[in-house]
Amino acid sequence: MIKFLDLQAINNAHGAQIQAAMERVLRSGWYLLGQEVRAFEEQYARYCGAAHCVAVANGLDALSLILRASVETGRLHEGDEVLVPANTYIATILAITQNRLVPVLVEPDMATYNLDPLQIPRAITSRTRAIMAVHLYGLAAPMDVLSDVAKKYGLLLFDDAAQAHGATLNGVRTGAMSLATGFSFYPGKNLGALGDAGAVTTDDPELARAVRTLANYGSSKKYINQYQGVNSRMDELHAAVLQEKLPYLDAENQRRREIAALYCQHIRHPEVNLPSMDKPEHITQDRSHVWHIFAVRTPHRTSLQEHLNTCGIQTLIHYPVPPHKQEAYKAWNHLHLPVTEAIHQQELSLPLSPVLTQEEAFKVVEAVNLWKP
């Protein structure tokens, strides 16, 4: 069986360093808000090119805390609208509604799966105050264009980089493209911990302070609480592991690019729509893709998935039900968003990871090309 993502093999590649990091934490006797977290925050801020990094418990908390800090510092207010791509994972939208803000779902660009800047002006109302971009599947969203749009309409610009560690646009890495960025280090991410973990990066010192305080029960001084905060702290163990894996991230992302290029070059099935914007000639320094997900589309998804499973190839769907059709947001169930719905009905994710071998990648190609719908 060719696994969709072999986490054991990915972590085994760093096994000695991970074991040493875990032993280091165990010997230290300090498990929260210690030296390992501070060191990782410094390293990840430097990697992203951001002034500040605040390590938190998970990716959803990272996004939620960005918005909560924006409310606490007076930049956003309850009932303000936040534009967000309609095809994102639901966590992006949960972060908005958890803060009593109003998500406004905007259709993506079918070629890139990211927010379509051309759709933004028609979505803006008198209550619109922010844009939350998402670098879906690992391709940097057009943050340069979105920044111009945000400035034109006086909007805040944030981004969700949970799937795009190390992606770049015009030489700038995710984490340094907006007012604040939320990251997830869920084990399956390009940079993954051994459990849930996340971070916020920003150049804004006030926002960084507010996020850090809110994440620690609303306290910047023990037993003194400025806000009604939450408990959202990365533990020392995850920080230590992430420190060991971070130096390898660029090389592992490059391996992902090589596999994606192989897929784009050799998959030739007429019923399989490849990531059209992201063929090898488009993987440039101007807009690098880190291929968290290799998403193809076909109107015969179930048939292709069953065929690949028969061939011993695991696949996943990202994501089978769009947010506006979920029971959690049943007030939106009547909405018709044709681009988003087509993506969710047709998308299938092929195996791709830094430990996937050439032989396995060519087996995937062969199986796809031999499929008969």
Short mmCIF file of C-alpha atoms in Angstrom, two decimals:
data_model
loop_
_atom_site.label_atom_id
_atom_site.label_comp_id
_atom_site.label_asym_id
_atom_site.label_seq_id
_atom_site.Cartn_x
_atom_site.Cartn_y
_atom_site.Cartn_z
CA MET A 1 0.00 0.00 0.00
CA ILE A 2 1.29 3.44 -0.93
CA LYS A 3 0.23 5.58 2.01
CA PHE A 4 -1.23 8.99 1.45
CA LEU A 5 1.12 10.31 4.11
CA ASP A 6 3.58 8.12 6.02
CA LEU A 7 4.01 10.10 9.23
CA GLN A 8 6.05 7.38 10.87
CA ALA A 9 8.60 7.45 8.06
CA ILE A 10 8.67 11.26 8.03
CA ASN A 11 9.47 11.42 11.75
CA ASN A 12 11.80 8.44 11.64
CA ALA A 13 13.98 10.45 9.26
CA HIS A 14 14.63 12.76 12.22
CA GLY A 15 14.41 10.05 14.84
CA ALA A 16 17.74 10.61 16.58
CA GLN A 17 17.23 14.39 16.80
CA ILE A 18 13.65 13.99 18.03
CA GLN A 19 14.68 11.51 20.73
CA ALA A 20 17.47 13.84 21.86
CA ALA A 21 15.03 16.76 22.00
CA MET A 22 12.53 14.77 24.07
CA GLU A 23 15.30 13.69 26.43
CA ARG A 24 16.43 17.31 26.72
CA VAL A 25 12.95 18.40 27.80
CA LEU A 26 12.60 15.52 30.22
CA ARG A 27 15.92 16.34 31.89
CA SER A 28 15.11 20.06 32.10
CA GLY A 29 12.12 19.55 34.41
CA TRP A 30 10.40 22.51 32.68
CA TYR A 31 7.44 21.70 30.46
CA LEU A 32 5.55 24.96 29.73
CA LEU A 33 6.59 28.52 28.85
CA GLY A 34 10.27 27.69 29.01
CA GLN A 35 13.47 27.87 27.06
CA GLU A 36 12.40 25.49 24.27
CA VAL A 37 9.33 27.55 23.37
CA ARG A 38 11.31 30.79 23.44
CA ALA A 39 14.00 29.28 21.22
CA PHE A 40 11.48 27.97 18.70
CA GLU A 41 9.65 31.31 18.60
CA GLU A 42 12.91 33.08 17.81
CA GLN A 43 13.90 30.55 15.16
CA TYR A 44 10.52 30.47 13.45
CA ALA A 45 10.18 34.27 13.44
CA ARG A 46 13.61 34.48 11.81
CA TYR A 47 12.71 31.76 9.29
CA CYS A 48 9.50 33.56 8.27
CA GLY A 49 11.09 37.00 8.28
CA ALA A 50 8.71 38.28 10.96
CA ALA A 51 9.53 40.36 14.01
CA HIS A 52 7.45 38.28 16.42
CA CYS A 53 6.30 34.68 16.81
CA VAL A 54 3.93 33.55 19.55
CA ALA A 55 3.66 29.78 20.00
CA VAL A 56 0.14 28.56 20.79
CA ALA A 57 -1.71 25.28 21.22
CA ASN A 58 -2.98 24.70 17.67
CA GLY A 59 -3.77 26.28 14.34
CA LEU A 60 -7.40 27.15 15.10
CA ASP A 61 -6.30 28.97 18.24
CA ALA A 62 -3.69 30.86 16.23
CA LEU A 63 -6.35 32.26 13.90
CA SER A 64 -8.85 32.87 16.68
CA LEU A 65 -6.29 34.69 18.81
CA ILE A 66 -5.29 36.95 15.91
CA LEU A 67 -8.90 38.07 15.58
CA ARG A 68 -9.50 38.24 19.34
CA ALA A 69 -6.37 40.37 19.76
CA SER A 70 -7.61 42.62 16.97
CA VAL A 71 -10.87 43.08 18.85
CA GLU A 72 -9.13 43.72 22.17
CA THR A 73 -6.86 46.34 20.60
CA GLY A 74 -9.82 48.11 18.97
CA ARG A 75 -9.05 47.22 15.36
CA LEU A 76 -12.15 45.05 14.98
CA HIS A 77 -15.53 45.12 16.69
CA GLU A 78 -18.32 42.59 17.20
CA GLY A 79 -20.39 42.28 14.03
CA ASP A 80 -17.63 43.37 11.67
CA GLU A 81 -17.38 41.40 8.44
CA VAL A 82 -14.32 39.39 7.45
CA LEU A 83 -13.92 38.24 3.84
CA VAL A 84 -12.76 34.62 3.62
CA PRO A 85 -12.43 32.07 0.80
CA ALA A 86 -15.53 29.89 0.66
CA ASN A 87 -13.56 26.70 -0.03
CA THR A 88 -11.26 26.86 2.98
CA TYR A 89 -11.13 24.28 5.75
CA ILE A 90 -13.78 25.12 8.33
CA ALA A 91 -11.22 26.14 10.98
CA THR A 92 -10.65 29.46 9.21
CA ILE A 93 -14.34 30.26 9.48
CA LEU A 94 -14.70 28.96 13.03
CA ALA A 95 -12.03 31.44 14.12
CA ILE A 96 -14.16 34.27 12.73
CA THR A 97 -17.49 33.23 14.25
CA GLN A 98 -15.89 32.38 17.61
CA ASN A 99 -15.05 36.07 17.90
CA ARG A 100 -18.58 37.22 17.03
CA LEU A 101 -17.39 38.49 13.69
CA VAL A 102 -19.25 37.77 10.45
CA PRO A 103 -17.65 35.63 7.74
CA VAL A 104 -18.40 36.69 4.18
CA LEU A 105 -17.70 33.78 1.85
CA VAL A 106 -15.86 34.72 -1.33
CA GLU A 107 -15.41 32.37 -4.29
CA PRO A 108 -11.86 31.20 -5.05
CA ASP A 109 -9.92 31.19 -8.28
CA MET A 110 -10.49 27.72 -9.77
CA ALA A 111 -6.93 27.67 -11.15
CA THR A 112 -5.20 28.20 -7.79
CA TYR A 113 -7.91 27.34 -5.20
CA ASN A 114 -6.98 30.59 -3.43
CA LEU A 115 -9.01 33.75 -2.88
CA ASP A 116 -9.87 35.46 -6.17
CA PRO A 117 -9.07 39.20 -5.82
CA LEU A 118 -11.54 40.00 -8.59
CA GLN A 119 -14.38 38.74 -6.40
CA ILE A 120 -13.53 40.93 -3.41
CA PRO A 121 -14.94 44.36 -4.42
CA ARG A 122 -18.43 42.95 -4.99
CA ALA A 123 -18.34 41.27 -1.54
CA ILE A 124 -17.45 44.45 0.37
CA THR A 125 -20.18 46.18 2.38
CA SER A 126 -20.25 49.03 4.86
CA ARG A 127 -19.50 46.46 7.61
CA THR A 128 -16.43 44.90 5.96
CA ARG A 129 -13.30 45.41 8.01
CA ALA A 130 -10.85 42.62 7.14
CA ILE A 131 -9.70 39.95 4.71
CA MET A 132 -8.54 36.52 5.89
CA ALA A 133 -6.59 34.96 3.02
CA VAL A 134 -5.75 31.24 2.99
CA HIS A 135 -2.73 29.67 1.28
CA LEU A 136 -4.66 26.53 0.42
CA TYR A 137 -2.84 23.28 -0.42
CA GLY A 138 0.54 25.04 -0.08
CA LEU A 139 0.41 27.71 -2.79
CA ALA A 140 0.89 31.28 -1.59
CA ALA A 141 -2.23 33.37 -2.12
CA PRO A 142 -1.80 36.57 -4.17
CA MET A 143 -0.99 38.64 -1.08
CA ASP A 144 0.56 41.48 -3.10
CA VAL A 145 -2.71 42.04 -4.93
CA LEU A 146 -4.77 41.44 -1.80
CA SER A 147 -2.63 43.98 0.06
CA ASP A 148 -3.38 46.59 -2.59
CA VAL A 149 -7.11 45.80 -2.35
CA ALA A 150 -7.01 45.99 1.45
CA LYS A 151 -5.29 49.37 1.35
CA LYS A 152 -7.74 50.69 -1.23
CA TYR A 153 -10.75 49.81 0.91
CA GLY A 154 -9.17 50.40 4.32
CA LEU A 155 -9.28 46.74 5.38
CA LEU A 156 -7.05 44.71 7.67
CA LEU A 157 -5.27 41.80 5.98
CA PHE A 158 -4.58 38.50 7.79
CA ASP A 159 -3.64 35.09 6.44
CA ASP A 160 -4.01 31.41 7.31
CA ALA A 161 -0.78 29.58 6.44
CA ALA A 162 -1.64 26.27 8.10
CA GLN A 163 -0.82 24.44 4.85
CA ALA A 164 1.97 26.65 3.54
CA HIS A 165 5.04 26.61 5.78
CA GLY A 166 7.88 28.02 3.71
CA ALA A 167 5.85 29.07 0.66
CA THR A 168 7.01 32.35 -0.84
CA LEU A 169 5.68 35.20 -2.93
CA ASN A 170 8.15 37.64 -4.50
CA GLY A 171 10.85 36.37 -2.15
CA VAL A 172 8.76 36.83 1.00
CA ARG A 173 7.79 33.77 3.06
CA THR A 174 4.37 33.12 4.51
CA GLY A 175 4.37 34.53 8.01
CA ALA A 176 5.54 37.95 6.82
CA MET A 177 2.91 38.85 4.22
CA SER A 178 0.16 40.44 6.33
CA LEU A 179 -0.65 42.06 9.65
CA ALA A 180 -0.65 38.61 11.27
CA THR A 181 -0.43 34.99 10.15
CA GLY A 182 -1.75 31.82 11.77
CA PHE A 183 0.15 28.53 11.47
CA SER A 184 -0.71 24.97 12.43
CA PHE A 185 1.93 22.37 13.30
CA TYR A 186 -0.52 19.47 13.29
CA PRO A 187 1.51 16.28 12.69
CA GLY A 188 0.55 16.02 9.01
CA LYS A 189 1.65 19.54 8.07
CA ASN A 190 4.84 20.27 6.14
CA LEU A 191 6.33 21.24 9.51
CA GLY A 192 4.58 18.98 11.99
CA ALA A 193 4.85 18.46 15.73
CA LEU A 194 4.02 15.20 17.50
CA GLY A 195 0.55 16.48 18.32
CA ASP A 196 -1.36 19.75 18.10
CA ALA A 197 0.62 22.99 18.07
CA GLY A 198 0.41 26.36 16.33
CA ALA A 199 1.86 29.85 16.12
CA VAL A 200 1.11 33.45 15.24
CA THR A 201 3.66 35.60 13.42
CA THR A 202 3.44 39.36 13.08
CA ASP A 203 5.55 42.51 12.81
CA ASP A 204 3.13 44.38 15.06
CA PRO A 205 4.36 44.48 18.69
CA GLU A 206 0.97 45.48 20.12
CA LEU A 207 -0.78 42.60 18.39
CA ALA A 208 1.94 40.16 19.44
CA ARG A 209 1.63 41.23 23.07
CA ALA A 210 -2.14 40.89 22.97
CA VAL A 211 -1.97 37.40 21.42
CA ARG A 212 0.60 36.24 23.97
CA THR A 213 -1.42 37.63 26.89
CA LEU A 214 -4.74 36.25 25.66
CA ALA A 215 -3.21 32.80 25.13
CA ASN A 216 -2.02 32.73 28.77
CA TYR A 217 -5.38 33.18 30.51
CA GLY A 218 -5.30 36.87 29.63
CA SER A 219 -2.28 37.33 31.88
CA SER A 220 1.13 38.85 31.18
CA LYS A 221 2.02 38.81 34.89
CA LYS A 222 1.21 35.82 37.08
CA TYR A 223 -2.21 36.10 38.74
CA ILE A 224 -2.84 39.49 37.10
CA ASN A 225 -5.36 39.22 34.25
CA GLN A 226 -5.77 41.96 31.67
CA TYR A 227 -8.23 40.03 29.49
CA GLN A 228 -10.71 37.20 29.81
CA GLY A 229 -8.21 34.96 28.08
CA VAL A 230 -7.84 31.30 27.19
CA ASN A 231 -5.29 28.56 27.79
CA SER A 232 -3.50 28.12 24.46
CA ARG A 233 0.19 27.41 24.97
CA MET A 234 2.61 25.26 23.01
CA ASP A 235 4.35 22.87 25.39
CA GLU A 236 8.12 22.51 25.62
CA LEU A 237 8.11 19.06 24.04
CA HIS A 238 6.50 20.18 20.79
CA ALA A 239 8.75 23.25 20.65
CA ALA A 240 11.84 21.10 21.05
CA VAL A 241 10.74 18.71 18.30
CA LEU A 242 9.88 21.57 15.94
CA GLN A 243 13.32 23.09 16.51
CA GLU A 244 14.91 19.87 15.30
CA LYS A 245 12.70 19.60 12.21
CA LEU A 246 12.73 23.25 11.09
CA PRO A 247 16.25 23.15 9.52
CA TYR A 248 15.05 20.42 7.13
CA LEU A 249 11.84 22.15 6.04
CA ASP A 250 13.19 23.79 2.87
CA ALA A 251 14.79 20.57 1.64
CA GLU A 252 11.60 18.60 2.33
CA ASN A 253 9.53 21.23 0.53
CA GLN A 254 11.89 20.94 -2.43
CA ARG A 255 11.33 17.18 -2.50
CA ARG A 256 7.59 17.83 -2.54
CA ARG A 257 8.10 20.12 -5.55
CA GLU A 258 10.02 17.40 -7.36
CA ILE A 259 7.20 14.89 -6.87
CA ALA A 260 4.60 17.45 -7.93
CA ALA A 261 6.61 18.21 -11.07
CA LEU A 262 6.77 14.48 -11.83
CA TYR A 263 2.99 14.19 -11.46
CA CYS A 264 2.37 17.25 -13.64
CA GLN A 265 4.70 15.98 -16.32
CA HIS A 266 3.54 12.37 -16.50
CA ILE A 267 -0.16 12.25 -15.56
CA ARG A 268 -1.92 12.43 -18.89
CA HIS A 269 -5.45 11.19 -18.23
CA PRO A 270 -7.99 13.37 -20.09
CA GLU A 271 -10.51 13.12 -17.23
CA VAL A 272 -8.03 14.28 -14.56
CA ASN A 273 -7.61 18.02 -14.11
CA LEU A 274 -4.14 18.79 -12.75
CA PRO A 275 -3.29 21.91 -10.72
CA SER A 276 -3.21 24.09 -13.84
CA MET A 277 -1.51 27.11 -12.30
CA ASP A 278 1.18 24.96 -10.77
CA LYS A 279 2.82 22.98 -13.53
CA PRO A 280 6.63 22.89 -13.27
CA GLU A 281 7.15 26.04 -15.34
CA HIS A 282 5.12 28.01 -12.79
CA ILE A 283 7.10 26.84 -9.75
CA THR A 284 9.39 29.86 -9.63
CA GLN A 285 11.03 32.10 -7.06
CA ASP A 286 8.20 34.58 -7.57
CA ARG A 287 5.56 32.20 -6.24
CA SER A 288 6.81 28.94 -4.78
CA HIS A 289 4.39 26.14 -3.97
CA VAL A 290 5.21 23.84 -1.04
CA TRP A 291 2.66 21.20 -2.07
CA HIS A 292 1.06 20.33 1.23
CA ILE A 293 -1.63 18.74 -0.94
CA PHE A 294 -1.51 17.63 -4.58
CA ALA A 295 -5.13 18.24 -5.53
CA VAL A 296 -6.54 16.93 -8.80
CA ARG A 297 -10.14 17.28 -9.95
CA THR A 298 -12.42 14.93 -11.85
CA PRO A 299 -16.20 14.70 -12.21
CA HIS A 300 -15.74 10.95 -11.59
CA ARG A 301 -13.99 11.23 -8.24
CA THR A 302 -15.53 8.18 -6.58
CA SER A 303 -14.54 5.99 -9.52
CA LEU A 304 -10.94 7.26 -9.49
CA GLN A 305 -10.62 6.90 -5.73
CA GLU A 306 -11.95 3.35 -5.81
CA HIS A 307 -9.62 2.46 -8.69
CA LEU A 308 -6.57 3.83 -6.87
CA ASN A 309 -7.56 2.03 -3.70
CA THR A 310 -7.75 -1.23 -5.69
CA CYS A 311 -4.23 -0.45 -6.93
CA GLY A 312 -3.02 -0.09 -3.35
CA ILE A 313 -2.86 3.71 -3.35
CA GLN A 314 -4.37 5.76 -0.54
CA THR A 315 -6.04 9.07 -1.36
CA LEU A 316 -7.99 11.69 0.60
CA ILE A 317 -10.57 14.35 -0.20
CA HIS A 318 -9.86 17.95 0.82
CA TYR A 319 -12.75 18.52 1.54
CA PRO A 320 -15.94 16.54 0.84
CA VAL A 321 -18.40 19.14 2.20
CA PRO A 322 -17.87 22.91 1.88
CA PRO A 323 -18.39 25.06 4.98
CA HIS A 324 -21.61 26.61 3.70
CA LYS A 325 -23.20 23.15 3.39
CA GLN A 326 -22.22 21.99 6.88
CA GLU A 327 -24.85 21.57 9.60
CA ALA A 328 -22.69 23.78 11.83
CA TYR A 329 -23.55 26.70 9.52
CA LYS A 330 -27.03 25.63 8.48
CA ALA A 331 -28.11 29.25 8.06
CA TRP A 332 -25.89 29.22 4.94
CA ASN A 333 -27.12 25.91 3.52
CA HIS A 334 -29.29 27.71 0.95
CA LEU A 335 -26.28 29.49 -0.58
CA HIS A 336 -25.11 28.46 -4.03
CA LEU A 337 -21.40 29.00 -4.62
CA PRO A 338 -20.73 27.16 -7.89
CA VAL A 339 -16.92 27.38 -7.99
CA THR A 340 -16.54 26.25 -4.39
CA GLU A 341 -19.09 23.47 -4.80
CA ALA A 342 -17.39 22.18 -7.96
CA ILE A 343 -14.06 22.00 -6.14
CA HIS A 344 -15.54 20.13 -3.19
CA GLN A 345 -17.40 17.71 -5.46
CA GLN A 346 -14.41 16.92 -7.69
CA GLU A 347 -11.21 17.29 -5.61
CA LEU A 348 -9.04 14.24 -4.85
CA SER A 349 -5.63 14.39 -3.15
CA LEU A 350 -2.87 12.09 -4.38
CA PRO A 351 -0.03 10.82 -2.15
CA LEU A 352 2.74 13.36 -1.75
CA SER A 353 5.35 13.67 0.98
CA PRO A 354 9.11 14.08 1.31
CA VAL A 355 9.50 10.33 1.92
CA LEU A 356 7.54 9.22 -1.16
CA THR A 357 9.98 7.40 -3.46
CA GLN A 358 10.36 7.86 -7.23
CA GLU A 359 9.12 4.30 -7.70
CA GLU A 360 6.00 4.99 -5.65
CA ALA A 361 5.35 8.26 -7.46
CA PHE A 362 5.54 6.53 -10.86
CA LYS A 363 3.18 3.82 -9.61
CA VAL A 364 0.67 6.56 -8.77
CA VAL A 365 1.12 8.05 -12.24
CA GLU A 366 0.67 4.68 -13.93
CA ALA A 367 -2.44 3.87 -11.91
CA VAL A 368 -4.05 7.23 -12.71
CA ASN A 369 -3.26 6.95 -16.42
CA LEU A 370 -4.69 3.39 -16.59
CA TRP A 371 -7.97 4.38 -14.88
CA LYS A 372 -11.12 3.81 -16.91
CA PRO A 373 -14.03 5.90 -15.64
#
